[in-house]
mmCIF file of C-alpha atoms in Angstrom:
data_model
loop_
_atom_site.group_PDB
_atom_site.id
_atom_site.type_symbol
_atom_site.label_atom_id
_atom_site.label_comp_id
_atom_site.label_asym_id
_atom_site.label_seq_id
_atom_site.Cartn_x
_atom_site.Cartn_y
_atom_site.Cartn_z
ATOM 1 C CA UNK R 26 22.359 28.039 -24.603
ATOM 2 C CA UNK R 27 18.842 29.473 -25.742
ATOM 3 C CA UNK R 28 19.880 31.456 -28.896
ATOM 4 C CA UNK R 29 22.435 28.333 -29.663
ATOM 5 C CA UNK R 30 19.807 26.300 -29.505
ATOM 6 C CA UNK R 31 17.050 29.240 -31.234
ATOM 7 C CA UNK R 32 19.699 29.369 -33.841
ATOM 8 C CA UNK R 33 19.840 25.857 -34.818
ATOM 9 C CA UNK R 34 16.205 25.229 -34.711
ATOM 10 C CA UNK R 35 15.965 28.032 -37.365
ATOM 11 C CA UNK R 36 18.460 26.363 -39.437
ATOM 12 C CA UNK R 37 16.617 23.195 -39.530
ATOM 13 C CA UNK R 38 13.081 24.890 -40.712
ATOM 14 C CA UNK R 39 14.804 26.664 -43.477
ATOM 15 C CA UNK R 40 14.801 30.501 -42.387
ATOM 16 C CA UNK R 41 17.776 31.967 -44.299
ATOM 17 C CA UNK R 42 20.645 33.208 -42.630
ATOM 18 C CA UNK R 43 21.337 36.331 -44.670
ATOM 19 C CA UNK R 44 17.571 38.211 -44.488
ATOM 20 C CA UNK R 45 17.116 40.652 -41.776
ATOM 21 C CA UNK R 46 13.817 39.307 -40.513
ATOM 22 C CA UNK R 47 16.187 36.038 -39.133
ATOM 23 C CA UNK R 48 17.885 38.100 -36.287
ATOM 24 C CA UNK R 49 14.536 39.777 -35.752
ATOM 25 C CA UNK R 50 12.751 36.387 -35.197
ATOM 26 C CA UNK R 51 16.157 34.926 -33.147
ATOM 27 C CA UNK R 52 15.228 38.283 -31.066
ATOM 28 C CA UNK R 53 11.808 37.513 -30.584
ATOM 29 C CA UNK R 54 12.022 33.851 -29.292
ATOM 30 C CA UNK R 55 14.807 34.533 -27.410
ATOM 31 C CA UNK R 56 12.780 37.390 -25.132
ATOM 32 C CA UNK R 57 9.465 34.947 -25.423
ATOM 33 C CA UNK R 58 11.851 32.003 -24.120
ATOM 34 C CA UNK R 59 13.031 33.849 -21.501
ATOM 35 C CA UNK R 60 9.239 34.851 -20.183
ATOM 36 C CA UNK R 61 7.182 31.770 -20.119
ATOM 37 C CA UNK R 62 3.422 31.882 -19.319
ATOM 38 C CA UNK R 63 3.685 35.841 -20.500
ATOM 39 C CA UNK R 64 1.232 36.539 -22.912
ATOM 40 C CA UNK R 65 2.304 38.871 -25.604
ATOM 41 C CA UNK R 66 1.131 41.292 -28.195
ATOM 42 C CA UNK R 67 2.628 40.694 -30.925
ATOM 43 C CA UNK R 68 1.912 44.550 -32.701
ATOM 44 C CA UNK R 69 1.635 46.075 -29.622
ATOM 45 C CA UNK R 70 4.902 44.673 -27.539
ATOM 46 C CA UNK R 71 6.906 42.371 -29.320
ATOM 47 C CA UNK R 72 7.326 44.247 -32.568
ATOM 48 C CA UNK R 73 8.227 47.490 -31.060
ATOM 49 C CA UNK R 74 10.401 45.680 -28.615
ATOM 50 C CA UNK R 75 12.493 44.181 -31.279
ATOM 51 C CA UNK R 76 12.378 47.273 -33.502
ATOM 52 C CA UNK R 77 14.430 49.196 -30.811
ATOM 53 C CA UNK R 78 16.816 46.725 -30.270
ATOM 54 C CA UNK R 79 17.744 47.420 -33.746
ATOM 55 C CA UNK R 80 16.725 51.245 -34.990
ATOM 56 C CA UNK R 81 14.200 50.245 -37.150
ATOM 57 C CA UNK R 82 10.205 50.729 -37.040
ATOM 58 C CA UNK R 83 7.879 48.043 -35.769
ATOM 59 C CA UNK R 84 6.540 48.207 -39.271
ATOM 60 C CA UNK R 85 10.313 47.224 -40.739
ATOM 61 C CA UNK R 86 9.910 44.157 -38.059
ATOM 62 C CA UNK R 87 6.811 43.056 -39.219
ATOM 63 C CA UNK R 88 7.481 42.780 -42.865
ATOM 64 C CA UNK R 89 11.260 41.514 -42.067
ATOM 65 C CA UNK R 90 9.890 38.453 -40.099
ATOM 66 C CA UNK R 91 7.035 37.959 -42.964
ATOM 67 C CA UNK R 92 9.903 37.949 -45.958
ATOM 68 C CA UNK R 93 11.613 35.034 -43.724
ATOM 69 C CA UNK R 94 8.548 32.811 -43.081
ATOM 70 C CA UNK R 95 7.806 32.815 -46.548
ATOM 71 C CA UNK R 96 11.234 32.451 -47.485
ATOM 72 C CA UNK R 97 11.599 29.691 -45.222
ATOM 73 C CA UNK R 98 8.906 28.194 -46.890
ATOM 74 C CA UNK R 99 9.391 28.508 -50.412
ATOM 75 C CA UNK R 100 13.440 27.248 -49.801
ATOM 76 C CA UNK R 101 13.511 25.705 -46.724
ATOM 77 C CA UNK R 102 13.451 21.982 -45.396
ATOM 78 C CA UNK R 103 9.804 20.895 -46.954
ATOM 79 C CA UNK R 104 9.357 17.925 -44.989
ATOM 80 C CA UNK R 105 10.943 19.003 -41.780
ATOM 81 C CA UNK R 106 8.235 21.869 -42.347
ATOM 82 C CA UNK R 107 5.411 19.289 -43.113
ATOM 83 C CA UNK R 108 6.061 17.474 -40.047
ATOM 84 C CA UNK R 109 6.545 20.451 -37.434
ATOM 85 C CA UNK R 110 3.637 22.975 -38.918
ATOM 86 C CA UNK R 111 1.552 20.270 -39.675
ATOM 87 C CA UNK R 112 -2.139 21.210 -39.988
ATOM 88 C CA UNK R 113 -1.546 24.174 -38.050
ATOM 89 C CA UNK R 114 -0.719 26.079 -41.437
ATOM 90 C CA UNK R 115 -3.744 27.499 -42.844
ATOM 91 C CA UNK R 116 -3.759 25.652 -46.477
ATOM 92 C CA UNK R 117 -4.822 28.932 -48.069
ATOM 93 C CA UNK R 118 -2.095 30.614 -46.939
ATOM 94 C CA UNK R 119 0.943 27.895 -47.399
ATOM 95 C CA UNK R 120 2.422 29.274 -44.417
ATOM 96 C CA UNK R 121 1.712 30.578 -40.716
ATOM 97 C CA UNK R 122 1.333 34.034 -39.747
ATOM 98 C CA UNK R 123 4.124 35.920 -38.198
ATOM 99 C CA UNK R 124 2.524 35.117 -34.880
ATOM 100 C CA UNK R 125 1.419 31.545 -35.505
ATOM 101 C CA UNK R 126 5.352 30.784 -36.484
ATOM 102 C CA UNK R 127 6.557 32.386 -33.457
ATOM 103 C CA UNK R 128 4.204 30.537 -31.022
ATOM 104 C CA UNK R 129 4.838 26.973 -32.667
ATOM 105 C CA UNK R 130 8.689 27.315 -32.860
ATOM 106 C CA UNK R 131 8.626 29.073 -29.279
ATOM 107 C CA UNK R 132 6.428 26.181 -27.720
ATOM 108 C CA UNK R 133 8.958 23.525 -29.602
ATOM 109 C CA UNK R 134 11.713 24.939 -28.123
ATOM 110 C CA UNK R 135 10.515 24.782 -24.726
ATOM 111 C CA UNK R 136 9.204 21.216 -25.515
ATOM 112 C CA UNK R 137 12.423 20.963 -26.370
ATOM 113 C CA UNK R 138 14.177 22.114 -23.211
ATOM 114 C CA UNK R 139 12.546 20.686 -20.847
ATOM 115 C CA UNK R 140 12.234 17.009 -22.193
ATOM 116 C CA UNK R 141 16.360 17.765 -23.184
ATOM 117 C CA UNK R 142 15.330 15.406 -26.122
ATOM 118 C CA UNK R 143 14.295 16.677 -29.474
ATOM 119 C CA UNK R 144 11.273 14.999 -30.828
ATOM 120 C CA UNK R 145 12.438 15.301 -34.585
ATOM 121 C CA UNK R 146 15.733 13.273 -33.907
ATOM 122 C CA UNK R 147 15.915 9.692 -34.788
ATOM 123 C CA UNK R 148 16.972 7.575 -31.326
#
């Protein structure tokens, strides 16, 4: 249920589908889902985590998950973007930092899962 649900969150922000950096973030929020209240490093223990799981460096994971963010916000869903980053973006950068996207779409999810109502659908 978690990566269905991972999955279709990512579809609705606008991540692309066919960039590498997309299964590294789906394997990132699925192993920060799975640990709540852990706190993470992100260079030191989630990147090299993830990098294993698929042969690459933690380098390769960094700049994967970077190329999707921005994709994701150059392409994706601008309003659905507007209203989930909010202010939380820093409005020099147009977009969130590898970490800030994972935290926000992590927290949203668990929002999410325990309410088993999602905020951003129309009742």
């Amino acid at each position: 249920m978690t990566q269905e649900r991972i999955f279709e969150e990512l579809n609705r922000i606008g991540v692309p589908t066919n960039v590498q950096g997309r299964y590294y973030i789906e394997t990132a929020l699925d192993w920060i889902l799975r640990q709540p209240g852990h706190r993470y490093a992100i260079t030191k223990e989630l990147y090299p985590m993830v990098a294993k799981i698929y042969g690459v460096t933690a380098n390769n994971v960094e700049r994967a998950i970077r190329h999707a963010i921005a994709n994701a916000f150059t392409r994706g869903n601008v309003e659905y973007l507007n209203r989930y980053f909010g202010y939380t973006v820093d409005s020099r950068k147009d977009k969130p930092t590898n970490s800030e996207f994972l935290t926000m779409v992590a927290r949203r999810l668990q929002m999410k899962g325990e309410n088993q109502h999602d905020p951003d659908q129309q009742s």
